[in-house]
Every structure is written in C-alpha cells, then in structure tokens.
XYZ file of C-alpha atoms in Angstrom:
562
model
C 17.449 13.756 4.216
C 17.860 17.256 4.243
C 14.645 17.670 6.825
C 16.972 15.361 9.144
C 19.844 17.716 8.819
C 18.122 20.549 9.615
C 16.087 18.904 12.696
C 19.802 18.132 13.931
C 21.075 21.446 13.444
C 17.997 23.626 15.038
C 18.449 21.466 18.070
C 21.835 22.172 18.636
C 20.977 25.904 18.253
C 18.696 25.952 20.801
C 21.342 24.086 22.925
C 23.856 26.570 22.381
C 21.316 29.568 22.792
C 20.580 27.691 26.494
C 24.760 27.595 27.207
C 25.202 31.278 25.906
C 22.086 32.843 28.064
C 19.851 33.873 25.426
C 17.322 31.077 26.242
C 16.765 30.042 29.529
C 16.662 26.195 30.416
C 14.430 23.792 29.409
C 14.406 20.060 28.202
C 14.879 19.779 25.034
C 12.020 19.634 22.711
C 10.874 17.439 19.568
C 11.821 19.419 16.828
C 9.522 19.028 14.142
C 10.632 20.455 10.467
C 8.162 20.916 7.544
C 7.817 22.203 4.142
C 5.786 25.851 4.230
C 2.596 26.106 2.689
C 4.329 29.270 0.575
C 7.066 28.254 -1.832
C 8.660 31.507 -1.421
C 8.389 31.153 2.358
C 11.502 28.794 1.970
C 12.525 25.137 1.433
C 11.304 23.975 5.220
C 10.114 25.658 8.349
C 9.684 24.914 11.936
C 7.551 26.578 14.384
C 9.773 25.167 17.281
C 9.571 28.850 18.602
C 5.845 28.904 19.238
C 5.782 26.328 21.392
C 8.434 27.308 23.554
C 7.112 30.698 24.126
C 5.916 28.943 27.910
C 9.076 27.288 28.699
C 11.294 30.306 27.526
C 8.946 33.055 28.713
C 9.135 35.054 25.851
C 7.832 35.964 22.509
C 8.028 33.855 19.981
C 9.990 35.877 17.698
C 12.366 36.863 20.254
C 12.886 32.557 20.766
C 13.400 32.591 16.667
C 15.757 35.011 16.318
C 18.016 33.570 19.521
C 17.933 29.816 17.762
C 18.515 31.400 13.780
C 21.793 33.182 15.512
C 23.099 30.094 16.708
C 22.692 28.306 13.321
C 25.790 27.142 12.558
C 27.462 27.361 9.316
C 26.661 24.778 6.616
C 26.847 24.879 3.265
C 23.165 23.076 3.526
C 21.576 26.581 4.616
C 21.233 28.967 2.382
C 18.974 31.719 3.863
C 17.596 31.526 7.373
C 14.165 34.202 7.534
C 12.031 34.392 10.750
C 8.671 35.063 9.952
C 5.650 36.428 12.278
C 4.290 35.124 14.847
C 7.466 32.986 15.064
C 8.513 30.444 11.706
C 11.624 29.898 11.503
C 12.322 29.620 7.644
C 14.896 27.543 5.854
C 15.998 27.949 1.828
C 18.768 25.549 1.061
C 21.733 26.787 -0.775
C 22.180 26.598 -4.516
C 25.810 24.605 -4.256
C 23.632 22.156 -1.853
C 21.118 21.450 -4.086
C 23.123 21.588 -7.640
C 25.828 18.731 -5.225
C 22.448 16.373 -4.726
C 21.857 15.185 -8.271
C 25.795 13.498 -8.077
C 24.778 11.906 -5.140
C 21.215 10.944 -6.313
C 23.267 9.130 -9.276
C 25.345 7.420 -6.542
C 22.644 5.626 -4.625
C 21.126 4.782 -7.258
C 18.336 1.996 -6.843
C 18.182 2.645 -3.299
C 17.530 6.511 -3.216
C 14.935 7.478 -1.421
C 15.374 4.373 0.787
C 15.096 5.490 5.068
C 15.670 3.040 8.366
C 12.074 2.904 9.622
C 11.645 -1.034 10.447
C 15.436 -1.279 11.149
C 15.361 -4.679 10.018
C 12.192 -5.620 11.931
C 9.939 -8.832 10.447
C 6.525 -7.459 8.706
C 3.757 -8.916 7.411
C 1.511 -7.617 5.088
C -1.652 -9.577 4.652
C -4.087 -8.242 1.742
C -6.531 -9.039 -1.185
C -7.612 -13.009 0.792
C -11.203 -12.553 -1.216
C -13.241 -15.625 -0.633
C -11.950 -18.500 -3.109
C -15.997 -18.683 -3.790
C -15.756 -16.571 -7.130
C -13.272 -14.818 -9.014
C -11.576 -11.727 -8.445
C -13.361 -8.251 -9.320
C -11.961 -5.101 -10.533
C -12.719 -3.986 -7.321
C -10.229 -6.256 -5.108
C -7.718 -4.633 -7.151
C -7.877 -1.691 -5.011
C -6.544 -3.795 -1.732
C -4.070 -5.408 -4.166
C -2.860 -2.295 -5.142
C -2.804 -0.883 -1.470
C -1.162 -4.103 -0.128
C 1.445 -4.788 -2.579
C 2.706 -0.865 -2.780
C 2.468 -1.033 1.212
C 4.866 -4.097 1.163
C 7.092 -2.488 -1.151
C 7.085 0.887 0.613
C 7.965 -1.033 4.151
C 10.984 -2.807 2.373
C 12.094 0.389 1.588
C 12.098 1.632 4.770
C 13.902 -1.481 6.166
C 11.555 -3.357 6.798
C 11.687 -7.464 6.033
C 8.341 -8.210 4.321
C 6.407 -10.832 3.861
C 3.305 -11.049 1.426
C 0.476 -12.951 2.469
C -3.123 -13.818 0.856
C -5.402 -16.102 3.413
C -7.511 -18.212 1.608
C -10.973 -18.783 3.446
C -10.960 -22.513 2.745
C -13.334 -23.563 5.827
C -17.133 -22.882 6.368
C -20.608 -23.049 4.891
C -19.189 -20.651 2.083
C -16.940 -23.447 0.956
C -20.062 -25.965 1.244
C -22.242 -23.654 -0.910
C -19.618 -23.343 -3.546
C -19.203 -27.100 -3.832
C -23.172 -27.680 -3.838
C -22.743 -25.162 -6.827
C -20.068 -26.798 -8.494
C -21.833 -30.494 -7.998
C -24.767 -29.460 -9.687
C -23.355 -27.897 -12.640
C -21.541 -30.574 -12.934
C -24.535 -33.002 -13.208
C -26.446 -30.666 -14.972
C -23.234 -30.615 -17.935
C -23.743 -34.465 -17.809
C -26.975 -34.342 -19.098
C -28.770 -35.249 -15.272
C -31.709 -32.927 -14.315
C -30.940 -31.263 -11.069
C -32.154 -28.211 -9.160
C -29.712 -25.579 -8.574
C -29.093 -24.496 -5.017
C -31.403 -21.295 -4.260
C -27.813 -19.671 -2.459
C -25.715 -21.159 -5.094
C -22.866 -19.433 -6.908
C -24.384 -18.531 -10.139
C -21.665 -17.562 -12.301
C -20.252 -18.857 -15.468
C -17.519 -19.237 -14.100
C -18.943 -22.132 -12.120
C -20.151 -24.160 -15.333
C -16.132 -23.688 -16.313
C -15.364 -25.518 -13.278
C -16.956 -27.975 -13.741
C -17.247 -28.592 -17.711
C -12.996 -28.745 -16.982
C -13.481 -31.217 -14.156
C -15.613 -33.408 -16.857
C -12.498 -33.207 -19.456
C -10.123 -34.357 -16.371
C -11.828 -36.706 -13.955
C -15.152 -37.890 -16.349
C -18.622 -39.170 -14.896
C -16.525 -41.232 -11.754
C -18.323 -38.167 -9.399
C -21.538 -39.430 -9.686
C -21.096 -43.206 -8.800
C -20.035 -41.386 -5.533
C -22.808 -40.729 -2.510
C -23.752 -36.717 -3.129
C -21.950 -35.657 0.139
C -18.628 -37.013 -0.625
C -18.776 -35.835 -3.961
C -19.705 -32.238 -3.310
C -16.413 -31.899 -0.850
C -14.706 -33.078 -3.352
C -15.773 -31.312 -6.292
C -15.872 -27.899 -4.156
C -12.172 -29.019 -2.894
C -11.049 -29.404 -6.721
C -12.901 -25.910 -7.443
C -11.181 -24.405 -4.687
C -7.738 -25.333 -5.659
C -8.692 -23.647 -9.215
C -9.965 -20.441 -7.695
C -7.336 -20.052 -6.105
C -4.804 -20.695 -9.095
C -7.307 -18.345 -11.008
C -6.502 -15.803 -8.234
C -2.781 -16.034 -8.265
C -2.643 -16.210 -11.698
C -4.718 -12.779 -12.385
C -3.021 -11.374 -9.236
C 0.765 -12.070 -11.262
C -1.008 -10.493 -14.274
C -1.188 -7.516 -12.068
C 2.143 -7.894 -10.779
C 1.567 -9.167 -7.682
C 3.254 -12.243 -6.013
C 2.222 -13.616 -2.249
C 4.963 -15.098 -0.504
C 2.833 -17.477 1.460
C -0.923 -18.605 0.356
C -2.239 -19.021 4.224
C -4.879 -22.261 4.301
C -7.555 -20.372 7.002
C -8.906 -24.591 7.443
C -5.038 -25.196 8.586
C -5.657 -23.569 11.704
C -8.481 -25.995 13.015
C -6.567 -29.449 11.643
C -3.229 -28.212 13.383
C -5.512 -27.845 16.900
C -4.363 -24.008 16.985
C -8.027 -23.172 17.347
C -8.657 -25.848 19.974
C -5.595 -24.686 22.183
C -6.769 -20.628 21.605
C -10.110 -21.694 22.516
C -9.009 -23.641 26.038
C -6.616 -20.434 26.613
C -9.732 -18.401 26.294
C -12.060 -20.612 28.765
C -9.265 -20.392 31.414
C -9.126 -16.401 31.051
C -12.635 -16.542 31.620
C -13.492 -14.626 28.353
C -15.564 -17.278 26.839
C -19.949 -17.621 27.808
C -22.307 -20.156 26.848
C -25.727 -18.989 25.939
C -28.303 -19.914 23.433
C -26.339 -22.990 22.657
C -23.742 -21.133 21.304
C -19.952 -20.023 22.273
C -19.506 -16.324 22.620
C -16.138 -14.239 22.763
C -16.899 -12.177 26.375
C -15.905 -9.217 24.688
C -17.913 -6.840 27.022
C -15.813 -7.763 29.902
C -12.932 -5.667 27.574
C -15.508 -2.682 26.956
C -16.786 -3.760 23.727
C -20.631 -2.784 23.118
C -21.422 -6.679 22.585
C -20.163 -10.117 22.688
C -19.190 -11.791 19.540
C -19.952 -15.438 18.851
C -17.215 -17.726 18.441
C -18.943 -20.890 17.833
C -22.491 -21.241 16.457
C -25.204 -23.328 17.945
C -25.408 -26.891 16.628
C -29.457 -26.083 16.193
C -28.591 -23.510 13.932
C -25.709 -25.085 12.242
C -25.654 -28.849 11.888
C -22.176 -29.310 10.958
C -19.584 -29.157 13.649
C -17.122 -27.851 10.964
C -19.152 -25.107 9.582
C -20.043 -23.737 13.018
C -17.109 -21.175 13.996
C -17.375 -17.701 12.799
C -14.808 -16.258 10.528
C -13.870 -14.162 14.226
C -12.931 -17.623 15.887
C -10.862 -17.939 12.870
C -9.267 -14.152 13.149
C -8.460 -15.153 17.048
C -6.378 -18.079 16.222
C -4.878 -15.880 12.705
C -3.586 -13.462 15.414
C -2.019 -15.841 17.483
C -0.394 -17.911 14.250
C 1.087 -14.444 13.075
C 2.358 -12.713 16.584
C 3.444 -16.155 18.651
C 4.299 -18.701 16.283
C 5.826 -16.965 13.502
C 7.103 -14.318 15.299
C 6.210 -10.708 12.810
C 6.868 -7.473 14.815
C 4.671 -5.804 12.816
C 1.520 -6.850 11.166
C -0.878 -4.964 8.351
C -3.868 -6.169 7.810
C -5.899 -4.514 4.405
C -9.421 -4.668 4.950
C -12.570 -3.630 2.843
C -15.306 -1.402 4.620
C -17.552 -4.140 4.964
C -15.401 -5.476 7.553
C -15.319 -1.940 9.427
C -17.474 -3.730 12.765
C -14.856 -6.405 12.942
C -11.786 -4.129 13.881
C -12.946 -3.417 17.476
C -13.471 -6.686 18.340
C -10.164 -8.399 16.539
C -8.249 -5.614 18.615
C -9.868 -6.612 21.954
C -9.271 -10.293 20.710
C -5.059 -9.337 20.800
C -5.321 -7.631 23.259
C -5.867 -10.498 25.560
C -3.314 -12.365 23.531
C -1.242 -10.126 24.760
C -0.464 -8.513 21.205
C 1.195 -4.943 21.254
C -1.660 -3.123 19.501
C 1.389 -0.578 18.490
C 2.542 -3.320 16.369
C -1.283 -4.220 14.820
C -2.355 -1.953 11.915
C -5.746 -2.240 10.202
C -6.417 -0.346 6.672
C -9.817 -0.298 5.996
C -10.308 0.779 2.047
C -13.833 2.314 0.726
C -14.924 0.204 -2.501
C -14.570 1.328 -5.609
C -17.514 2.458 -8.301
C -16.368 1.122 -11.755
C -17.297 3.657 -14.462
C -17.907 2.622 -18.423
C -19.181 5.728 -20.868
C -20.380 7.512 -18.284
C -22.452 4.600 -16.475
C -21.671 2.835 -13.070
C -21.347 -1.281 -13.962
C -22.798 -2.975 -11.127
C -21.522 -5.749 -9.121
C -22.515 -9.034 -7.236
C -19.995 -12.060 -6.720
C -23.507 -14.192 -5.940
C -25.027 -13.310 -9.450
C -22.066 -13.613 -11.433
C -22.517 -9.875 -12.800
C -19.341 -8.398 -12.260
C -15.900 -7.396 -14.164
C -13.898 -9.881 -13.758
C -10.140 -8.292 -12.780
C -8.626 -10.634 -15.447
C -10.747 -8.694 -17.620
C -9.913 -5.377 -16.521
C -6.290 -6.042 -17.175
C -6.456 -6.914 -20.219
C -8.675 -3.581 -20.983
C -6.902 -1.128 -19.621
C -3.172 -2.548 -18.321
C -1.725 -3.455 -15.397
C -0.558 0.224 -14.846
C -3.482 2.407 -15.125
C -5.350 -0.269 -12.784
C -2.562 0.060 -10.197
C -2.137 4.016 -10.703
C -5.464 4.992 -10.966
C -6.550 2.543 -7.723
C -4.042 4.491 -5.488
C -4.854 7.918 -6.357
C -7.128 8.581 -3.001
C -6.683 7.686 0.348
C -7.928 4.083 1.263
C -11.126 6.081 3.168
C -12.410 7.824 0.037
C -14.545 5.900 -2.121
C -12.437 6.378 -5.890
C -14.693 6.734 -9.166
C -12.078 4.068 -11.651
C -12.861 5.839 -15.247
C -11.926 2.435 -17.581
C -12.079 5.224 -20.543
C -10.003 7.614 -18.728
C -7.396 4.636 -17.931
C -6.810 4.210 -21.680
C -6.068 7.527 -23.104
C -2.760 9.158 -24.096
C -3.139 12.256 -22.893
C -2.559 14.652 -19.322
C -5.848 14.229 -18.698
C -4.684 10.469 -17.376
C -1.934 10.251 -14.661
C -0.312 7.241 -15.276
C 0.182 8.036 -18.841
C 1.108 11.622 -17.865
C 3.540 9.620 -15.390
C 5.047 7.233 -17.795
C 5.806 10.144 -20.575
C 7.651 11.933 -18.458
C 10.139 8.298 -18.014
C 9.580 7.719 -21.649
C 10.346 11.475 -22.921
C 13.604 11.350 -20.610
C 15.006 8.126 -22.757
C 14.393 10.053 -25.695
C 16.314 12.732 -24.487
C 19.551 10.415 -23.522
C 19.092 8.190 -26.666
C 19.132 11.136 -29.222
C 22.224 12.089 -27.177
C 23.971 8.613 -27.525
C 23.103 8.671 -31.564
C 24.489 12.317 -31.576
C 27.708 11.075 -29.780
C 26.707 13.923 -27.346
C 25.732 11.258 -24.270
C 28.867 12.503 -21.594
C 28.526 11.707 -18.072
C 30.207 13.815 -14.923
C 29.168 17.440 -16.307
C 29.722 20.236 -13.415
C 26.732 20.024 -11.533
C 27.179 23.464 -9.856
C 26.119 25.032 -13.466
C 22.536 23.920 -12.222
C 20.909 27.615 -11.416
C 18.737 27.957 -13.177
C 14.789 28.141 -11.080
C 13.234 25.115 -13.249
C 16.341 23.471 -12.941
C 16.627 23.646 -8.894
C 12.731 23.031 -9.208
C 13.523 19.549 -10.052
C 15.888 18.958 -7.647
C 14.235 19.787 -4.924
C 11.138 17.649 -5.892
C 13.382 14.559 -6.264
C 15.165 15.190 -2.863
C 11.341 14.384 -1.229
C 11.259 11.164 -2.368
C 12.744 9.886 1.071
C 10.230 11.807 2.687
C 7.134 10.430 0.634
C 8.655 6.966 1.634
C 9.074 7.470 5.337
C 5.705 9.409 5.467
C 3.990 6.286 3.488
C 5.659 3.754 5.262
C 4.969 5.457 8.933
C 1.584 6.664 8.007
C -0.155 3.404 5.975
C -0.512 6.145 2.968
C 0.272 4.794 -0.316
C -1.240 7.124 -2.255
C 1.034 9.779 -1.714
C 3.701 7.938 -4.457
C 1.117 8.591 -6.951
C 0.990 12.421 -5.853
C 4.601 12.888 -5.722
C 5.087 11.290 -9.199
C 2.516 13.829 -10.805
C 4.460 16.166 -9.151
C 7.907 14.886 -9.899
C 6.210 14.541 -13.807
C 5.402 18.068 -13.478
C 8.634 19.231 -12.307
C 10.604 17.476 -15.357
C 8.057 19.100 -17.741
C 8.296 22.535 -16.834
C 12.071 22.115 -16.586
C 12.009 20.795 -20.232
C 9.824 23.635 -21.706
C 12.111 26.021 -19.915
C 15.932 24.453 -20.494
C 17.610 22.900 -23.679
C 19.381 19.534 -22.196
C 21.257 19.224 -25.989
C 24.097 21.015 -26.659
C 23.329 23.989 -29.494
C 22.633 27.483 -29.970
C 20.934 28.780 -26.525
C 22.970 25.747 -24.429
C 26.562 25.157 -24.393
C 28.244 21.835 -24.294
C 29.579 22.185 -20.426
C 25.678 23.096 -19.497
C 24.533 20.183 -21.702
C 26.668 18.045 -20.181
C 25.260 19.231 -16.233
C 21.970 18.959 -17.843
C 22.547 15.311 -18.627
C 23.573 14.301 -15.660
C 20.144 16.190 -14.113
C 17.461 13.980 -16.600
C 19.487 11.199 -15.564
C 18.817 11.594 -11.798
C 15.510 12.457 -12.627
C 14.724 9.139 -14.594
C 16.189 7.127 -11.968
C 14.153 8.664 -9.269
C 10.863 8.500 -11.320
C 11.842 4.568 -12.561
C 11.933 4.471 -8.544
C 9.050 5.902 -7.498
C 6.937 4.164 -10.245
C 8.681 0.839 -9.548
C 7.064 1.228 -5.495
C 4.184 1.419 -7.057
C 4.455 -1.891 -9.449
C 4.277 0.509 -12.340
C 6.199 0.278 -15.401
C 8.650 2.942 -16.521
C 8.980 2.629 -19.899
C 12.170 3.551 -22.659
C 9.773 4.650 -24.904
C 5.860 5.110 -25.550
C-alpha cells in the first residue's frame, strides 16, 4: 500500500534528520499516515510533527520542514507541502498512480488482499438463532455481518472457519417439541390443548403435517414424553435444514453446524464445571449453582445451574452461560483458534461482561476474544414498520425476504451502518432501479463497465497493454486513487470488526467510475484517440476487477449486464 510506503519513508527521514543534527535524539515514534480531510490538502498526511514538538523541543513546523527535507527521492512522491500548525502533506505523483492500474491488473483476484492474521486460525461464529422457529429478516443482519467478516479476515490472511451453534439443549427445545406433539395430534383429528408457551406458528403445523406423510400415527401408540423428544428432535433436525437451506439462499455456507447439547454428552461441561469448583469460583445458594463472578469484579454472580425446585429436569437446568463457559473452552483449548468472533444481537449486550470474566479464568487472551454486538433491524413496507415475534408466528420469514427483494439488496442494504446503529431495511427501496438504491447503484456501475468492454470486443476495438502513463486526466487519476484504498478498507475492516465500510467504499468506488465516464470517452472516435482508448481500456478493466472484488467480500453479485 502506498500509506505503507510512505510510513516507511517518513521514518527514515526523521532518522536521517537525527544523524544530520537537525532533530535532536529521540526513540523513534509510531508513525501514523492518513488521508486529509481536504482533497486538495494532498493524497495522505501525517501529523508526526505535532507530537514530537516535546521530544524535539521545537515547533512543530520547524520538526516538518527538517523530516520533508530528508524525504528521499521516489517516484511515489509527488509534492511534499507542510501545512500549519505542523501536517506534513503527501500528493502522489502522476507516473505513480497512472503505473498502479498495470499492477492492479496483475494481482488480480487478490488485490486489495494485506497480511493481518499471518496465517493465524479464526473463527467466526454468527447467525446460531434458536432452532425453535425460522429465520427472520432480521437475523439476516448478523448473517450479513458474519459472513462479510469471515471473508474480510481471509483476506487479510487469516484461516477462517464459519460456524453456526445450534441451541439444541434446554426447556426451549422441550417447548418446541410440546408444540410440535400437539399439532401433530391435533392434524390427526385428537382434541388437545395447545401449550399456553407454545410455538404458535404455521410453521409448526408444517412440521408436523410432514412428519404425518413420513412416520404416520406410530407417535401416538408411544407414552407422551417419549414422543414429544422425539417429535421436537425430528423438528429440530428440520429447522435446522430450513436454516441452512435459507442461509445458502443468501449465500451463506457454515463450515461446521456446532451441536450446543454435544458439550454436556462429551462431559466437557462436567470437567469445566470441576475446574471451576477447584478455582473456587463456583457458590451454592438457593439450591442453585452460581458462577462467583464478583470475586472477578463483576456487579453480580451469574447462575450456572438452576435449582431442581425451580427446574425439575436435570437436563434443562444449566443456563445458556454454563453452556458459553464450556463453548469457550471447546473453541480456545481443544480446537485450538487464535482468534475468535463472536456476532451477537443487543439482547445479549448483559452477557458480554460476564462471558469475558468466564475466559478470563480459562485463561483465554481477551486480545484474541472479539464480541460484535449488532442493533436489530426495523423492517419497513409502504411506509409502515411490520412487526415481529418468533413466539406468535408474526414475522417475515428471511426465505421470504429473499425471494422479494434478492439476495443482494438484503446483504447490501443490511451492512450499510455500523453493527451499533439500529438500520431502517426499506423492502421498496431494495427493489428499485435507480441511485436512489445502493446496491443497484453498485451493480450498474459492474454492469455498465461490461458494456463498455463488450461493445469494444464487437467493434474489434477490445486491445489490452495501452500506455498507462496517458492517464492524466483529474477523473481519470480520481479513479485510481479510489481503487488503490481498497487494501486499506480491508485492513481497516478486518482490524477494526467494521464491515460496513465495503459498502461505503463501493458507493464511492461507483461514484468514481461514473464521474470518470461522464467526463472521458473510453472508445476510440472523434474527442479520444485510439492510443488513449486503448489506456482507457486497460483503466475500466482495473476498475471492474476491483469493484467484482469488493462486491464479491461482500457476497454480492457483480453482474455482466443488468
């Protein structure tokens, strides 16, 4: 990256401004480089000056001017300004930038790609909505943010994994096969009550009416107990094929579905809870097992295991946190992942305190824990807000939403914020061809560049290798510069957690081609001549691959033509 270049080069200036006199010494510091606020303030700035002004003793501009003058000569600098009270301001050269579309071509598929992870295991664990109902529109925002986030670690050298944990164990999963049971008498003609907390939606009756087609009447010859696990085991195993099958229909695949009821039959949970008793961590009160998570500084203890008066069954009695405990452990000690990203929604905001305190004495780096917590999303249709409840049934169904408004536009327009701001998903806006909506604003820009290079091909005007240092012209350097951020955008998402920023730099990038368009002919004819074309050319094509790039991070299609 340019930014790298330039961090490289200021630092030896300062060295050789220490050896010559004109700064006095000091250890080195972290030089930080960054684009100005001002376009015409320059490509990048530091303000490396300012906060030497202690160490050096001296004014801040004086510090500038003695690190510009020991700039050395590159053909990557182009103009070196100092600025008051101290900037030190950077415009790359023209021959630099015109060079970068060649090598843009070059790398190809991997542009943009930086050594973050440095081959480092990670784990990215996301979506794992309870197997109780189907998947909302709403989930598709920690799809979105989970599968871009595993995408955007890969590219920075990272070794992903892909992970959905399916809450198999609990009273949940006994609720859901009471509900299943008694639809399924209910469709066989028998005249049963419906549990008060059932699961109420249709979705239930479909269950069951396509347990009837398979299995028959042989459930109810079978004591109620036995035939509610195994009815709610059956439903289970077809929520979650439901799941993975919308989730593909998104374009997302896991690479391991995680059984949360596999960590209490492998004893994993037993062992973590002895290893917790000999720490002294765990207390007994009220009948119950509590995590001491007050002797860590926590406000409160957390309960670990219920008390057998208030739940019965010995199965259903740890909390979902005695299951996070023993998730930790599975993911740090037994399989090893040096990093792990856990996508949460804001309704599990209280549980992040206490699952860090919980690794903590695990003795889990928390460098090497991240948590994204993601505000929900308020589904929008003409105007009105469509409510949602899992327990009613009233909700839209993700499977639904795909099929409405696309894959794309559900991905796009479900990244657009940061995972902290609430986002407002317009299902009108997500449908209509125009600027107004980003994805399709986006995807035109791909689809308008194909256009360009197949008229070319049927014009027998489609030459590669034009002189790439005819590229002067603003709009045209414009565009370069915008695609040479791309491995910033990636390193800054990938260090940061921030997905969103691919959507912001492909509006941008979109932008960029547009104005560029408006502004230069790419076809040979009268205001363009055929060696200018032929540059031209080879700048749309570096500009399709890096928006096919950017859109592919994002799980988003870039399509020939729309």
């Amino acid at each position: 990256m340019p930014k790298d270049e330039l961090v490289r080069l200021i630092t030896e200036a300062i060295q050789k401004a220490q050896q010559q006199g004109a700064l006095p010494a000091f250890p080195l510091p972290a030089v930080e480089v960054e684009h100005p606020r001002e376009a015409a303030r320059g490509d990048y700035a530091t303000s490396v000056a300012m906060k030497l002004a202690r160490e050096a003793k001296a004014a801040p501009l004086k510090i500038a001017q003695a690190i510009s003058a020991q700039l050395p000569a590159n053909d990557l600098i182009g103009a070196v300004e100092i600025a008051p009270p101290g900037f030190i301001n950077v415009r790359l050269s023209d021959a630099y930038l015109a060079r970068q579309v060649d090598e843009i071509l070059k790398a190809g598929q991997t542009f943009g790609n930086v050594d973050i992870g440095r081959g480092q295991r990670a784990q990215v664990e996301f979506v794992s909505a309870n197997p109780t109902g189907p998947l909302h529109i709403g989930s598709a925002r920690n799809a979105a943010i989970g599968d871009v986030l595993a995408s955007v670690l890969s590219a920075a050298n990272y070794r992903v994994e892909r992970e959905y944990y399916v809450n198999d164990s609990g009273s949940q999963v006994r609720k859901f096969g009471e509900s299943v049971y008694a639809r399924y008498q209910q469709l066989l003609g028998h005249a049963v009550t419906f549990p008060a907390d059932g699961y109420q939606g249709q979705y239930i009756a479909d269950i069951a009416q396509e347990i009837i087609a398979a299995e028959g009447e042989r459930f109810l010859s079978m004591p109620a107990a036995d035939a509610m696990r195994a009815l709610g085991k059956i439903g289970l195993d077809w929520m979650v094929a439901d799941a993975r099958k919308t989730l593909e229909a998104m374009g997302v695949r896991f690479d391991v579905w995680f059984s949360e009821r596999s960590l209490y039959e492998s004893g994993l949970f037993d062992r973590i809870l002895q290893r917790l008793g000999e720490m002294g961590l765990l207390v007994e009160k009220d009948g119950a097992v509590w995590f001491a998570a007050q002797e860590l500084g926590e406000d409160k203890d957390a309960v670990i295991i219920r008390s057998p008066q208030v739940i019965p069954e010995p199965s259903e009695r740890p909390t979902y946190f005695a299951s996070d405990i023993a998730y930790l452990w599975n993911k740090y000690k037994e399989r090893g992942f040096d990093r792990v990203v856990y996508v949460w929604g804001s309704d599990h905001h209280g549980d992040v305190a206490r699952v860090k305190a919980a690794a903590r004495v695990l003795d889990i780096d928390l460098n090497k824990l991240d948590i994204i917590i993601y505000q929900l999303v308020n589904i929008l249709r003409s105007g009105e807000q469509v409510r949602m409840s899992k327990r009613r049934g009233d909700f839209v169904m993700l499977a639904d939403g795909l099929r409405e408004v696309g894959k794309d536009a559900v991905r796009f327009m479900l990244l657009t914020r940061t995972a902290d701001n609430v986002i407002e998903f317009d299902l009108t806006l997500a449908v209509e061809q125009s600027d107004q909506n980003p994805v399709y604003y986006v995807q035109y820009a791909h689809a308008r560049i194909a256009s360009i290079l197949r008229l070319a091909a049927e014009r027998g005007q489609l030459a590669e290798g034009g002189e790439v240092s005819r590229l002067t012209h603003p709009a045209e350097q414009a565009l370069i510069r915008k695609m040479l951020e791309l491995p910033e955008q990636i390193e800054l998402a990938a260090r940061q957690l921030m997905p969103h920023v691919l959507t912001h730099y492909s509006l941008e990038l979109a932008a960029a081609f547009h104005s560029f368009y408006k502004q230069c002919r790419v076809l040979p004819g009268e205001s363009v001549d055929v060696e200018t074309s032929r540059a031209r050319m080879q700048l749309v094509r570096a500009t399709k691959q890096v928006l096919a790039r950017t859109l592919n991070l994002m799980g988003i299609a870039a399509p020939e033509q729309m």
